[in-house]
Phi, psi and omega in degrees: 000081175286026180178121166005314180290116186327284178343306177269061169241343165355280175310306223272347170270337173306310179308328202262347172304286170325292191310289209322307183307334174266346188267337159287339179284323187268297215260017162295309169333302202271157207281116163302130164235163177331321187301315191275306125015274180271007138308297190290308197292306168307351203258281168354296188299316147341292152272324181315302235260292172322310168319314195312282250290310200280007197267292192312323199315123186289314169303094189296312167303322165281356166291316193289254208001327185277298198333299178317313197261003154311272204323323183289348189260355190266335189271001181277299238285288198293334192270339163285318118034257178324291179327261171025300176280331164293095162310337173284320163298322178273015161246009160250023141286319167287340158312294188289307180321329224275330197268325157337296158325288172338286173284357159267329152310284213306325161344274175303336179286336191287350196263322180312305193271310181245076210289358163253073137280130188174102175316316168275321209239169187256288195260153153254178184265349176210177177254011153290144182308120179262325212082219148293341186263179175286351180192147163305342171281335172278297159000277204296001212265303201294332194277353166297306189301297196270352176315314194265342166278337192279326178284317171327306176303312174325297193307294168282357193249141165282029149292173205271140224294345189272307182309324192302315187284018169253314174293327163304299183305282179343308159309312188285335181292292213288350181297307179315292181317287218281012148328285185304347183250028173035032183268175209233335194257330166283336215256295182288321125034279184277336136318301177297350183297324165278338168286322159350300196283313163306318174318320195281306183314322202269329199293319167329303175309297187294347225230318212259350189072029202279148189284354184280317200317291197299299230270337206276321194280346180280357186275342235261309168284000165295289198310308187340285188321291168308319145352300181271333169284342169267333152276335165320261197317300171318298192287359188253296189303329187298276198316311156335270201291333163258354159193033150057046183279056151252163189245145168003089175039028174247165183265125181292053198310354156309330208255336164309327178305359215296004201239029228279041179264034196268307187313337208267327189276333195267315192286352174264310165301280162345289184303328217268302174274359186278334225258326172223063213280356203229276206278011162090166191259012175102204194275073172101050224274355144306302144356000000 
């Protein structure tokens, strides 16, 4: 789904249609425990109450919009599910994210050298590297998601020493992307993404008794520090290249600000929840 507009969510909602339809059956098999249980009821509850909402919605189009990525988070929810229990599955989902990834680098280097190059679309919306999508924010959104999955998997999965190390380069490539796509909200992103991973790593550590654990944890304000020193520099380099906000070799943090229909939306978001804090302002009623 490269872009907002409903029309290209096509494939990619047939595909989780189809997985879903083989992924219920396998998780009908299987023996259910309490967690999933309350899960499945809270889940339930959830999607009713977005339907009701977007049912009601004087807007039709942003009702179907809600409805559609409802309906994509309940077949991602059963096909991942399904998965779960498979060791064959999850390695052709990573497989596949992994290869995705891949063709989708290779995209932005060709748009890095050539910015109207673009497989999908006849025009893009910025001459920053996108990928397959439609704006470089969407790009850079996705090389956030599977980059940190892809490293988890490197770090923590008992594949064979070579697969880890092909998915770790991978990672570090699309971690690289989103650098090259100056997005600045993708950037911090990717912070949080290593603290994530990291967090997750020590708790791994800690769990499994890894001989790594004490020196990683004494380590720990080394990682920090770097952590704010690679968004400090990621965001100063973003800013450079895209309208040259430094001050004697400093980051102008005025210029982040540089957007300012963002204030404007959060104060639309804010009354909106002021105006319906329980049953919602309706079908995308951020929007």
């Amino acid at each position: 789904a490269p872009q907002l507009r409903i029309w290209t969510w096509g494939p990619t909602m047939l595909c989780f249609a189809l997985s879903s339809l083989f992924a219920l059956p396998v998780i009908w098999r299987e023996k259910s425990n309490r967690m999933d249980l309350v899960i499945v009821i809270m889940g339930t509850l959830l999607v009713m109450w977005l339907g009701i909402r977007a049912s009601i919605s004087p807007v039709a189009e942003l009702a179907q919009a809600d409805i559609l990525l409802v309906a994509m988070s309940v077949a991602t929810f059963v096909s991942f599910r399904a998965i779960g229990s498979n060791i064959g599955a999850q390695r052709i989902l990573i497989a596949g994210i992994a290869l995705l990834t891949l063709a989708n680098l290779f995209v932005m280097f060709q748009q890095i050298s050539d910015r109207t190059y673009s497989p999908v679309f006849p025009n893009r919306d910025s001459g920053l590297p996108s990928g397959f999508y439609g704006h470089y924010s969407y790009g850079a959104s996705y090389l956030v998601a599977v980059s940190f999955l892809l490293g988890a998997a490197a770090l923590h999965s008992r594949e064979k020493l070579l697969i880890r190390v092909i998915l770790g380069i991978i990672a570090l490539l699309g971690i690289c992307g989103i650098y090259y796509t100056r997005s600045r909200g993708a950037i911090f992103g990717a912070v949080g993404g290593f603290f994530a991973l990291a967090l997750y790593t020590l708790i791994v550590g800690k769990r499994d008794g890894k001989w790594w654990f004490a020196p990683c944890v004494i380590a720990v304000p080394i990682i920090l520090t770097g952590i704010g020193f690679v968004l400090y520099e990621g965001w100063a380099s973003a800013e450079l290249a895209r309208s040259g906000n430094i001050k004697d070799g400093q980051l102008d943090m005025l210029g982040l600000m540089d957007n300012s229909i963002r204030f404007y939306l959060i104060s639309i978001a804010v009354s909106c929840f002021q105006l319906h804090p329980f049953l919602g302002g309706g079908a995308r009623s951020f929007s």
